Short mmCIF file of N, CA and C in Angstrom, two decimals:
data_model
loop_
_atom_site.label_atom_id
_atom_site.label_comp_id
_atom_site.label_asym_id
_atom_site.label_seq_id
_atom_site.Cartn_x
_atom_site.Cartn_y
_atom_site.Cartn_z
N MET A 28 34.08 40.00 49.38
CA MET A 28 32.71 39.59 49.62
C MET A 28 31.80 40.25 48.58
N GLU A 29 30.92 39.46 48.03
CA GLU A 29 30.00 39.94 47.00
C GLU A 29 29.03 40.96 47.59
N GLN A 30 28.84 42.07 46.86
CA GLN A 30 27.91 43.10 47.32
C GLN A 30 26.49 42.57 47.19
N MET A 31 25.69 42.82 48.22
CA MET A 31 24.31 42.37 48.21
C MET A 31 23.48 43.26 47.30
N THR A 32 22.68 42.62 46.49
CA THR A 32 21.71 43.32 45.67
C THR A 32 20.36 42.67 45.95
N TYR A 33 19.33 43.32 45.52
CA TYR A 33 17.98 42.77 45.66
C TYR A 33 17.93 41.34 45.11
N GLU A 34 18.47 41.14 43.91
CA GLU A 34 18.41 39.82 43.26
C GLU A 34 19.24 38.78 44.00
N THR A 35 20.43 39.16 44.49
CA THR A 35 21.24 38.17 45.22
C THR A 35 20.56 37.77 46.52
N VAL A 36 19.87 38.70 47.17
CA VAL A 36 19.16 38.38 48.40
C VAL A 36 17.98 37.45 48.09
N VAL A 37 17.21 37.75 47.05
CA VAL A 37 16.09 36.89 46.67
C VAL A 37 16.60 35.49 46.35
N THR A 38 17.65 35.40 45.57
CA THR A 38 18.21 34.10 45.19
C THR A 38 18.71 33.34 46.41
N ASP A 39 19.42 34.03 47.30
CA ASP A 39 19.94 33.36 48.49
C ASP A 39 18.80 32.89 49.39
N LEU A 40 17.79 33.69 49.59
CA LEU A 40 16.67 33.28 50.44
C LEU A 40 15.90 32.11 49.82
N ALA A 41 15.73 32.12 48.50
CA ALA A 41 15.07 30.99 47.83
C ALA A 41 15.88 29.72 48.04
N ARG A 42 17.20 29.82 47.95
CA ARG A 42 18.06 28.66 48.19
C ARG A 42 17.90 28.15 49.62
N GLN A 43 17.86 29.08 50.57
CA GLN A 43 17.71 28.68 51.98
C GLN A 43 16.34 28.01 52.22
N ILE A 44 15.31 28.52 51.59
CA ILE A 44 13.98 27.91 51.72
C ILE A 44 14.02 26.48 51.18
N GLU A 45 14.59 26.32 50.00
CA GLU A 45 14.68 24.98 49.40
C GLU A 45 15.49 24.03 50.29
N GLU A 46 16.61 24.52 50.83
CA GLU A 46 17.44 23.67 51.69
C GLU A 46 16.70 23.27 52.96
N ARG A 47 16.03 24.22 53.57
CA ARG A 47 15.32 23.92 54.83
C ARG A 47 14.14 22.98 54.61
N MET A 48 13.52 23.03 53.43
CA MET A 48 12.37 22.17 53.15
C MET A 48 12.78 20.86 52.48
N THR A 49 14.08 20.65 52.33
CA THR A 49 14.56 19.40 51.75
C THR A 49 14.71 18.37 52.85
N HIS A 50 13.70 17.60 52.99
CA HIS A 50 13.69 16.47 53.93
C HIS A 50 13.50 15.22 53.07
N PRO A 51 14.27 14.17 53.30
CA PRO A 51 14.19 13.00 52.42
C PRO A 51 12.77 12.47 52.19
N TYR A 52 11.97 12.44 53.23
CA TYR A 52 10.62 11.91 53.09
C TYR A 52 9.75 12.83 52.23
N LEU A 53 9.89 14.13 52.44
CA LEU A 53 9.09 15.09 51.67
C LEU A 53 9.52 15.15 50.21
N THR A 54 10.83 15.14 49.98
CA THR A 54 11.30 15.23 48.60
C THR A 54 11.03 13.94 47.83
N ARG A 55 11.10 12.81 48.52
CA ARG A 55 10.81 11.53 47.85
C ARG A 55 9.38 11.52 47.30
N HIS A 56 8.47 12.12 48.02
CA HIS A 56 7.07 12.14 47.60
C HIS A 56 6.69 13.42 46.85
N GLU A 57 7.69 14.28 46.60
CA GLU A 57 7.48 15.51 45.82
C GLU A 57 6.28 16.31 46.31
N ILE A 58 6.23 16.53 47.61
CA ILE A 58 5.09 17.20 48.21
C ILE A 58 5.34 18.69 48.45
N VAL A 59 6.60 19.09 48.51
CA VAL A 59 6.93 20.48 48.81
C VAL A 59 6.84 21.31 47.52
N PRO A 60 6.05 22.36 47.53
CA PRO A 60 5.92 23.17 46.32
C PRO A 60 7.19 23.97 46.03
N ALA A 61 7.30 24.40 44.80
CA ALA A 61 8.41 25.29 44.42
C ALA A 61 8.29 26.59 45.21
N VAL A 62 9.39 27.26 45.38
CA VAL A 62 9.40 28.53 46.10
C VAL A 62 8.49 29.52 45.36
N ASP A 63 7.64 30.16 46.12
CA ASP A 63 6.73 31.18 45.58
C ASP A 63 7.56 32.47 45.40
N MET A 64 8.18 32.60 44.24
CA MET A 64 9.09 33.70 44.00
C MET A 64 8.41 35.07 44.06
N PRO A 65 7.20 35.25 43.53
CA PRO A 65 6.57 36.57 43.68
C PRO A 65 6.38 36.96 45.14
N LEU A 66 5.94 36.04 45.97
CA LEU A 66 5.76 36.32 47.39
C LEU A 66 7.10 36.68 48.03
N LEU A 67 8.13 35.91 47.72
CA LEU A 67 9.46 36.17 48.27
C LEU A 67 9.98 37.53 47.81
N ARG A 68 9.82 37.85 46.54
CA ARG A 68 10.27 39.15 46.01
C ARG A 68 9.54 40.31 46.71
N TRP A 69 8.24 40.12 46.95
CA TRP A 69 7.45 41.15 47.61
C TRP A 69 8.02 41.45 48.99
N MET A 70 8.33 40.42 49.75
CA MET A 70 8.86 40.64 51.10
C MET A 70 10.26 41.25 51.05
N VAL A 71 11.09 40.78 50.14
CA VAL A 71 12.45 41.32 50.04
C VAL A 71 12.41 42.78 49.60
N GLU A 72 11.44 43.14 48.79
CA GLU A 72 11.26 44.53 48.37
C GLU A 72 11.10 45.47 49.58
N MET A 73 10.56 44.95 50.67
CA MET A 73 10.27 45.77 51.85
C MET A 73 11.46 45.94 52.79
N ILE A 74 12.46 45.08 52.70
CA ILE A 74 13.50 45.07 53.73
C ILE A 74 14.73 45.89 53.34
N GLU A 75 15.54 46.15 54.36
CA GLU A 75 16.89 46.67 54.14
C GLU A 75 17.74 45.43 53.89
N ILE A 76 18.19 45.23 52.66
CA ILE A 76 18.81 43.96 52.29
C ILE A 76 20.08 43.64 53.08
N GLU A 77 20.71 44.63 53.65
CA GLU A 77 21.92 44.39 54.45
C GLU A 77 21.58 43.85 55.84
N SER A 78 20.33 43.93 56.25
CA SER A 78 19.92 43.52 57.60
C SER A 78 19.66 42.01 57.65
N ASN A 79 20.56 41.29 58.34
CA ASN A 79 20.38 39.85 58.50
C ASN A 79 19.10 39.55 59.27
N GLN A 80 18.78 40.38 60.26
CA GLN A 80 17.56 40.18 61.05
C GLN A 80 16.33 40.25 60.14
N GLN A 81 16.28 41.22 59.26
CA GLN A 81 15.12 41.34 58.37
C GLN A 81 15.08 40.19 57.36
N ARG A 82 16.24 39.74 56.89
CA ARG A 82 16.25 38.59 55.99
C ARG A 82 15.72 37.34 56.70
N GLN A 83 16.08 37.17 57.98
CA GLN A 83 15.59 36.04 58.75
C GLN A 83 14.07 36.15 58.97
N LEU A 84 13.58 37.36 59.16
CA LEU A 84 12.13 37.54 59.28
C LEU A 84 11.40 37.23 57.98
N VAL A 85 12.04 37.50 56.85
CA VAL A 85 11.46 37.10 55.56
C VAL A 85 11.30 35.59 55.55
N LEU A 86 12.36 34.87 55.94
CA LEU A 86 12.28 33.40 55.95
C LEU A 86 11.18 32.91 56.88
N ALA A 87 11.14 33.45 58.09
CA ALA A 87 10.13 33.01 59.06
C ALA A 87 8.72 33.25 58.50
N THR A 88 8.48 34.42 57.97
CA THR A 88 7.16 34.76 57.43
C THR A 88 6.82 33.86 56.25
N TYR A 89 7.80 33.62 55.40
CA TYR A 89 7.58 32.75 54.25
C TYR A 89 7.15 31.36 54.71
N PHE A 90 7.86 30.81 55.70
CA PHE A 90 7.53 29.46 56.17
C PHE A 90 6.16 29.41 56.82
N ALA A 91 5.78 30.43 57.56
CA ALA A 91 4.44 30.46 58.16
C ALA A 91 3.38 30.50 57.06
N HIS A 92 3.61 31.33 56.07
CA HIS A 92 2.67 31.44 54.94
C HIS A 92 2.58 30.10 54.21
N GLN A 93 3.73 29.48 53.96
CA GLN A 93 3.76 28.20 53.25
C GLN A 93 3.05 27.12 54.07
N ALA A 94 3.25 27.11 55.38
CA ALA A 94 2.60 26.12 56.23
C ALA A 94 1.08 26.24 56.11
N LEU A 95 0.58 27.47 56.18
CA LEU A 95 -0.87 27.67 56.07
C LEU A 95 -1.39 27.27 54.69
N GLU A 96 -0.64 27.59 53.67
CA GLU A 96 -1.05 27.22 52.30
C GLU A 96 -1.10 25.70 52.14
N LEU A 97 -0.08 25.02 52.65
CA LEU A 97 -0.06 23.55 52.56
C LEU A 97 -1.22 22.95 53.34
N HIS A 98 -1.49 23.47 54.51
CA HIS A 98 -2.61 22.95 55.30
C HIS A 98 -3.95 23.23 54.60
N ASP A 99 -4.05 24.34 53.88
CA ASP A 99 -5.27 24.63 53.12
C ASP A 99 -5.51 23.59 52.03
N GLN A 100 -4.44 23.03 51.50
CA GLN A 100 -4.55 22.06 50.40
C GLN A 100 -5.00 20.68 50.88
N VAL A 101 -4.97 20.45 52.18
CA VAL A 101 -5.34 19.14 52.73
C VAL A 101 -6.76 18.76 52.34
N LYS A 102 -7.66 19.72 52.36
CA LYS A 102 -9.08 19.44 52.05
C LYS A 102 -9.28 18.95 50.62
N ASP A 103 -8.32 19.18 49.74
CA ASP A 103 -8.43 18.76 48.35
C ASP A 103 -7.98 17.32 48.13
N SER A 104 -7.48 16.68 49.19
CA SER A 104 -7.00 15.30 49.09
C SER A 104 -8.01 14.36 49.74
N PRO A 105 -8.12 13.14 49.21
CA PRO A 105 -9.07 12.18 49.79
C PRO A 105 -8.74 11.87 51.26
N ASN A 106 -9.79 11.71 52.07
CA ASN A 106 -9.60 11.35 53.47
C ASN A 106 -8.77 10.07 53.59
N GLY A 107 -7.83 10.09 54.51
CA GLY A 107 -7.01 8.91 54.78
C GLY A 107 -5.92 8.63 53.76
N SER A 108 -5.83 9.44 52.71
CA SER A 108 -4.85 9.17 51.66
C SER A 108 -3.44 9.59 52.10
N LEU A 109 -2.45 8.97 51.48
CA LEU A 109 -1.06 9.33 51.74
C LEU A 109 -0.82 10.79 51.35
N GLU A 110 -1.42 11.22 50.25
CA GLU A 110 -1.27 12.62 49.81
C GLU A 110 -1.74 13.58 50.90
N ARG A 111 -2.86 13.28 51.50
CA ARG A 111 -3.41 14.13 52.56
C ARG A 111 -2.46 14.17 53.75
N GLN A 112 -1.97 13.02 54.15
CA GLN A 112 -1.05 12.94 55.28
C GLN A 112 0.24 13.69 54.99
N LEU A 113 0.72 13.60 53.76
CA LEU A 113 1.96 14.28 53.39
C LEU A 113 1.79 15.79 53.36
N LYS A 114 0.62 16.27 52.94
CA LYS A 114 0.37 17.73 52.96
C LYS A 114 0.39 18.24 54.39
N VAL A 115 -0.23 17.49 55.30
CA VAL A 115 -0.20 17.87 56.71
C VAL A 115 1.24 17.86 57.21
N LEU A 116 1.98 16.82 56.89
CA LEU A 116 3.38 16.71 57.32
C LEU A 116 4.22 17.86 56.77
N ALA A 117 4.07 18.17 55.50
CA ALA A 117 4.84 19.25 54.89
C ALA A 117 4.48 20.60 55.52
N GLY A 118 3.19 20.82 55.77
CA GLY A 118 2.76 22.05 56.43
C GLY A 118 3.33 22.15 57.84
N ASP A 119 3.31 21.04 58.56
CA ASP A 119 3.88 21.04 59.91
C ASP A 119 5.38 21.27 59.88
N TYR A 120 6.04 20.72 58.87
CA TYR A 120 7.49 20.89 58.73
C TYR A 120 7.81 22.37 58.45
N ALA A 121 7.03 23.00 57.57
CA ALA A 121 7.23 24.43 57.29
C ALA A 121 6.96 25.25 58.55
N SER A 122 5.93 24.87 59.29
CA SER A 122 5.62 25.56 60.54
C SER A 122 6.77 25.43 61.54
N ALA A 123 7.38 24.26 61.59
CA ALA A 123 8.53 24.07 62.48
C ALA A 123 9.68 24.98 62.09
N GLN A 124 9.89 25.18 60.79
CA GLN A 124 10.95 26.08 60.33
C GLN A 124 10.65 27.51 60.77
N PHE A 125 9.39 27.90 60.67
CA PHE A 125 8.93 29.21 61.11
C PHE A 125 9.28 29.43 62.58
N TYR A 126 8.89 28.48 63.42
CA TYR A 126 9.13 28.63 64.86
C TYR A 126 10.61 28.52 65.21
N LYS A 127 11.34 27.73 64.47
CA LYS A 127 12.78 27.60 64.71
C LYS A 127 13.48 28.95 64.49
N ILE A 128 13.10 29.65 63.45
CA ILE A 128 13.69 30.96 63.17
C ILE A 128 13.20 31.99 64.19
N LEU A 129 11.90 31.98 64.48
CA LEU A 129 11.36 32.95 65.43
C LEU A 129 11.94 32.80 66.83
N ALA A 130 12.40 31.60 67.16
CA ALA A 130 13.00 31.37 68.49
C ALA A 130 14.26 32.21 68.68
N LEU A 131 14.84 32.68 67.61
CA LEU A 131 16.06 33.51 67.68
C LEU A 131 15.74 34.97 67.99
N PHE A 132 14.46 35.32 67.98
CA PHE A 132 14.03 36.70 68.19
C PHE A 132 13.40 36.85 69.57
N PRO A 133 13.24 38.10 70.02
CA PRO A 133 12.55 38.32 71.31
C PRO A 133 11.14 37.71 71.29
N ALA A 134 10.64 37.37 72.48
CA ALA A 134 9.34 36.70 72.61
C ALA A 134 8.20 37.49 71.98
N ASP A 135 8.28 38.81 71.98
CA ASP A 135 7.17 39.58 71.43
C ASP A 135 6.98 39.32 69.92
N TYR A 136 8.05 38.92 69.23
CA TYR A 136 7.91 38.58 67.82
C TYR A 136 7.05 37.31 67.69
N SER A 137 7.36 36.30 68.50
CA SER A 137 6.58 35.06 68.47
C SER A 137 5.13 35.34 68.84
N ASN A 138 4.92 36.18 69.84
CA ASN A 138 3.55 36.52 70.24
C ASN A 138 2.80 37.21 69.11
N ARG A 139 3.46 38.15 68.48
CA ARG A 139 2.83 38.92 67.40
C ARG A 139 2.48 38.03 66.21
N PHE A 140 3.44 37.22 65.78
CA PHE A 140 3.17 36.33 64.64
C PHE A 140 2.19 35.23 65.02
N GLY A 141 2.26 34.75 66.26
CA GLY A 141 1.31 33.74 66.72
C GLY A 141 -0.12 34.24 66.68
N ARG A 142 -0.32 35.48 67.13
CA ARG A 142 -1.66 36.09 67.07
C ARG A 142 -2.11 36.24 65.61
N THR A 143 -1.19 36.59 64.75
CA THR A 143 -1.54 36.74 63.34
C THR A 143 -1.95 35.40 62.74
N VAL A 144 -1.23 34.34 63.06
CA VAL A 144 -1.59 33.01 62.56
C VAL A 144 -3.02 32.68 63.01
N GLN A 145 -3.36 32.99 64.25
CA GLN A 145 -4.72 32.76 64.74
C GLN A 145 -5.74 33.57 63.93
N LEU A 146 -5.44 34.84 63.68
CA LEU A 146 -6.36 35.69 62.91
C LEU A 146 -6.51 35.18 61.48
N VAL A 147 -5.40 34.79 60.87
CA VAL A 147 -5.44 34.27 59.50
C VAL A 147 -6.29 33.00 59.45
N ASN A 148 -6.06 32.08 60.41
CA ASN A 148 -6.85 30.85 60.44
C ASN A 148 -8.33 31.15 60.66
N GLY A 149 -8.63 32.10 61.53
CA GLY A 149 -10.02 32.49 61.75
C GLY A 149 -10.66 33.06 60.50
N ALA A 150 -9.91 33.89 59.79
CA ALA A 150 -10.41 34.48 58.54
C ALA A 150 -10.63 33.39 57.49
N LYS A 151 -9.72 32.43 57.43
CA LYS A 151 -9.86 31.33 56.46
C LYS A 151 -11.09 30.49 56.78
N CYS A 152 -11.33 30.24 58.06
CA CYS A 152 -12.53 29.49 58.46
C CYS A 152 -13.80 30.25 58.08
N THR A 153 -13.80 31.55 58.33
CA THR A 153 -14.95 32.37 57.97
C THR A 153 -15.20 32.32 56.47
N LEU A 154 -14.15 32.40 55.69
CA LEU A 154 -14.30 32.34 54.23
C LEU A 154 -14.83 30.98 53.77
N ALA A 155 -14.40 29.93 54.45
CA ALA A 155 -14.86 28.59 54.08
C ALA A 155 -16.35 28.40 54.38
N LEU A 156 -16.83 29.11 55.38
CA LEU A 156 -18.23 28.95 55.79
C LEU A 156 -19.18 29.94 55.12
N ASP A 157 -18.66 31.07 54.66
CA ASP A 157 -19.52 32.13 54.13
C ASP A 157 -18.80 32.87 53.00
N ALA A 158 -19.36 32.83 51.83
CA ALA A 158 -18.74 33.51 50.68
C ALA A 158 -19.00 35.01 50.70
N ASP A 159 -19.99 35.44 51.47
CA ASP A 159 -20.37 36.85 51.50
C ASP A 159 -19.73 37.54 52.71
N VAL A 160 -18.42 37.75 52.61
CA VAL A 160 -17.68 38.40 53.71
C VAL A 160 -16.99 39.64 53.15
N PRO A 161 -16.66 40.58 54.02
CA PRO A 161 -15.96 41.77 53.54
C PRO A 161 -14.61 41.41 52.91
N VAL A 162 -14.21 42.21 51.97
CA VAL A 162 -12.94 41.97 51.28
C VAL A 162 -11.76 42.08 52.27
N THR A 163 -11.94 42.82 53.34
CA THR A 163 -10.88 42.91 54.35
C THR A 163 -10.64 41.56 55.01
N MET A 164 -11.68 40.75 55.14
CA MET A 164 -11.53 39.40 55.68
C MET A 164 -10.72 38.54 54.71
N TRP A 165 -10.99 38.68 53.43
CA TRP A 165 -10.24 37.96 52.40
C TRP A 165 -8.76 38.37 52.45
N MET A 166 -8.53 39.67 52.62
CA MET A 166 -7.15 40.17 52.71
C MET A 166 -6.44 39.56 53.92
N GLU A 167 -7.12 39.52 55.06
CA GLU A 167 -6.54 38.94 56.28
C GLU A 167 -6.19 37.47 56.05
N ALA A 168 -7.11 36.73 55.44
CA ALA A 168 -6.90 35.30 55.21
C ALA A 168 -5.71 35.04 54.29
N ASN A 169 -5.52 35.89 53.31
CA ASN A 169 -4.49 35.63 52.30
C ASN A 169 -3.18 36.36 52.53
N PHE A 170 -3.23 37.52 53.19
CA PHE A 170 -2.02 38.33 53.30
C PHE A 170 -1.77 38.88 54.71
N GLY A 171 -2.46 38.34 55.70
CA GLY A 171 -2.29 38.80 57.07
C GLY A 171 -0.87 38.67 57.59
N LEU A 172 -0.21 37.57 57.23
CA LEU A 172 1.18 37.39 57.68
C LEU A 172 2.11 38.40 57.04
N ILE A 173 1.88 38.72 55.78
CA ILE A 173 2.73 39.70 55.10
C ILE A 173 2.53 41.07 55.74
N LYS A 174 1.29 41.37 56.10
CA LYS A 174 1.00 42.65 56.75
C LYS A 174 1.72 42.74 58.09
N THR A 175 1.65 41.68 58.90
CA THR A 175 2.34 41.69 60.19
C THR A 175 3.85 41.81 59.99
N PHE A 176 4.40 41.09 59.03
CA PHE A 176 5.83 41.19 58.72
C PHE A 176 6.19 42.64 58.44
N SER A 177 5.40 43.31 57.60
CA SER A 177 5.71 44.69 57.24
C SER A 177 5.62 45.62 58.45
N GLU A 178 4.66 45.37 59.31
CA GLU A 178 4.52 46.19 60.52
C GLU A 178 5.72 46.00 61.45
N VAL A 179 6.17 44.76 61.59
CA VAL A 179 7.31 44.47 62.47
C VAL A 179 8.57 45.18 61.98
N ILE A 180 8.76 45.24 60.66
CA ILE A 180 9.96 45.91 60.13
C ILE A 180 9.73 47.39 59.84
N GLY A 181 8.51 47.87 60.08
CA GLY A 181 8.22 49.29 59.91
C GLY A 181 8.08 49.76 58.48
N GLN A 182 7.54 48.90 57.62
CA GLN A 182 7.35 49.25 56.21
C GLN A 182 5.89 49.07 55.81
N ALA A 183 5.48 49.77 54.77
CA ALA A 183 4.14 49.59 54.21
C ALA A 183 4.14 48.31 53.38
N TYR A 184 3.10 47.49 53.52
CA TYR A 184 3.08 46.24 52.77
C TYR A 184 2.36 46.36 51.44
N LEU A 185 1.54 47.37 51.29
CA LEU A 185 0.82 47.53 50.02
C LEU A 185 1.67 48.34 49.04
N THR A 186 2.77 47.71 48.64
CA THR A 186 3.64 48.30 47.63
C THR A 186 3.02 48.07 46.25
N ALA A 187 3.59 48.68 45.24
CA ALA A 187 3.09 48.47 43.87
C ALA A 187 3.19 46.99 43.49
N TYR A 188 4.31 46.35 43.85
CA TYR A 188 4.48 44.93 43.52
C TYR A 188 3.50 44.08 44.33
N GLY A 189 3.32 44.42 45.59
CA GLY A 189 2.36 43.71 46.42
C GLY A 189 0.95 43.81 45.87
N LYS A 190 0.61 44.99 45.39
CA LYS A 190 -0.71 45.20 44.80
C LYS A 190 -0.91 44.26 43.60
N THR A 191 0.12 44.08 42.80
CA THR A 191 0.04 43.18 41.65
C THR A 191 -0.23 41.74 42.09
N ILE A 192 0.45 41.30 43.14
CA ILE A 192 0.26 39.95 43.65
C ILE A 192 -1.16 39.78 44.19
N ILE A 193 -1.62 40.76 44.93
CA ILE A 193 -2.97 40.71 45.49
C ILE A 193 -4.00 40.66 44.37
N GLU A 194 -3.83 41.47 43.35
CA GLU A 194 -4.79 41.49 42.23
C GLU A 194 -4.82 40.16 41.50
N ARG A 195 -3.66 39.50 41.35
CA ARG A 195 -3.63 38.18 40.71
C ARG A 195 -4.43 37.17 41.53
N LYS A 196 -4.22 37.20 42.83
CA LYS A 196 -4.93 36.28 43.72
C LYS A 196 -6.42 36.60 43.76
N ALA A 197 -6.79 37.83 43.53
CA ALA A 197 -8.19 38.28 43.61
C ALA A 197 -9.06 37.72 42.50
N ALA A 198 -8.48 37.05 41.52
CA ALA A 198 -9.27 36.47 40.44
C ALA A 198 -10.32 35.50 40.98
N GLU A 199 -10.08 34.96 42.19
CA GLU A 199 -11.03 34.01 42.78
C GLU A 199 -12.25 34.70 43.42
N LEU A 200 -12.20 36.02 43.54
CA LEU A 200 -13.28 36.77 44.18
C LEU A 200 -14.44 37.01 43.22
N ARG A 201 -15.62 37.24 43.82
CA ARG A 201 -16.77 37.65 43.02
C ARG A 201 -16.52 39.08 42.52
N GLN A 202 -17.24 39.48 41.48
CA GLN A 202 -17.03 40.78 40.85
C GLN A 202 -17.14 41.94 41.84
N GLU A 203 -18.20 41.95 42.68
CA GLU A 203 -18.34 43.08 43.60
C GLU A 203 -17.22 43.11 44.64
N GLN A 204 -16.70 41.94 45.02
CA GLN A 204 -15.58 41.90 45.95
C GLN A 204 -14.30 42.42 45.27
N ARG A 205 -14.12 42.08 43.99
CA ARG A 205 -12.95 42.60 43.26
C ARG A 205 -13.03 44.12 43.17
N GLU A 206 -14.23 44.65 42.97
CA GLU A 206 -14.39 46.11 42.92
C GLU A 206 -14.07 46.75 44.27
N GLN A 207 -14.52 46.13 45.36
CA GLN A 207 -14.19 46.62 46.70
C GLN A 207 -12.68 46.60 46.93
N LEU A 208 -12.06 45.51 46.49
CA LEU A 208 -10.62 45.37 46.65
C LEU A 208 -9.88 46.44 45.84
N SER A 209 -10.31 46.69 44.62
CA SER A 209 -9.67 47.71 43.79
C SER A 209 -9.75 49.08 44.46
N THR A 210 -10.89 49.38 45.05
CA THR A 210 -11.05 50.65 45.75
C THR A 210 -10.12 50.71 46.96
N LEU A 211 -10.09 49.63 47.72
CA LEU A 211 -9.22 49.56 48.90
C LEU A 211 -7.75 49.75 48.50
N LEU A 212 -7.32 49.06 47.46
CA LEU A 212 -5.92 49.14 47.02
C LEU A 212 -5.58 50.51 46.44
N ALA A 213 -6.53 51.11 45.75
CA ALA A 213 -6.27 52.42 45.14
C ALA A 213 -5.95 53.47 46.20
N HIS A 214 -6.54 53.32 47.37
CA HIS A 214 -6.33 54.30 48.44
C HIS A 214 -5.18 53.94 49.37
N ALA A 215 -4.67 52.73 49.24
CA ALA A 215 -3.72 52.26 50.24
C ALA A 215 -2.30 52.02 49.73
N VAL A 216 -2.08 52.00 48.44
CA VAL A 216 -0.75 51.67 47.93
C VAL A 216 0.25 52.77 48.27
N ALA A 217 1.37 52.33 48.81
CA ALA A 217 2.44 53.25 49.22
C ALA A 217 3.12 53.88 48.03
#
């Protein structure tokens, strides 16, 4: 049996994500995005790679994150368009994968992640309505699921690699928000 390494785990999980999101209708319309490898690497960096349970939690968290991202893209498509309907369908399909995996875990995992999805959606709504919100709200909207994942497995989520991903995403923030985020990250990186 091949020894597990960080890279073999990342590669295997990316393959599993692609396989699970390969549905004839979705692939025919090319609606499913490529695997977000930086996000996947960040989560794998946090786990004990030999732990099948933690690898499954990576998949579940990835699918929840992907579902929310796909649903966020719906607003960019014309009302009533096939593209809009397909984004909703793809997001729902990713969400179904999330819940299918979580069903294998104790109920408190579903409760915890379910509450996080609610918080993330609330933060996203707040951001959509008001640009002048604390940077912590932006963090919740964009990385709340990753934070919950890290808490469930007992690891810090603000790793050096995670900080890099957050800073890349922060390009969309106003200057003073980027400064607040830099201060927050400087004090929080593990």
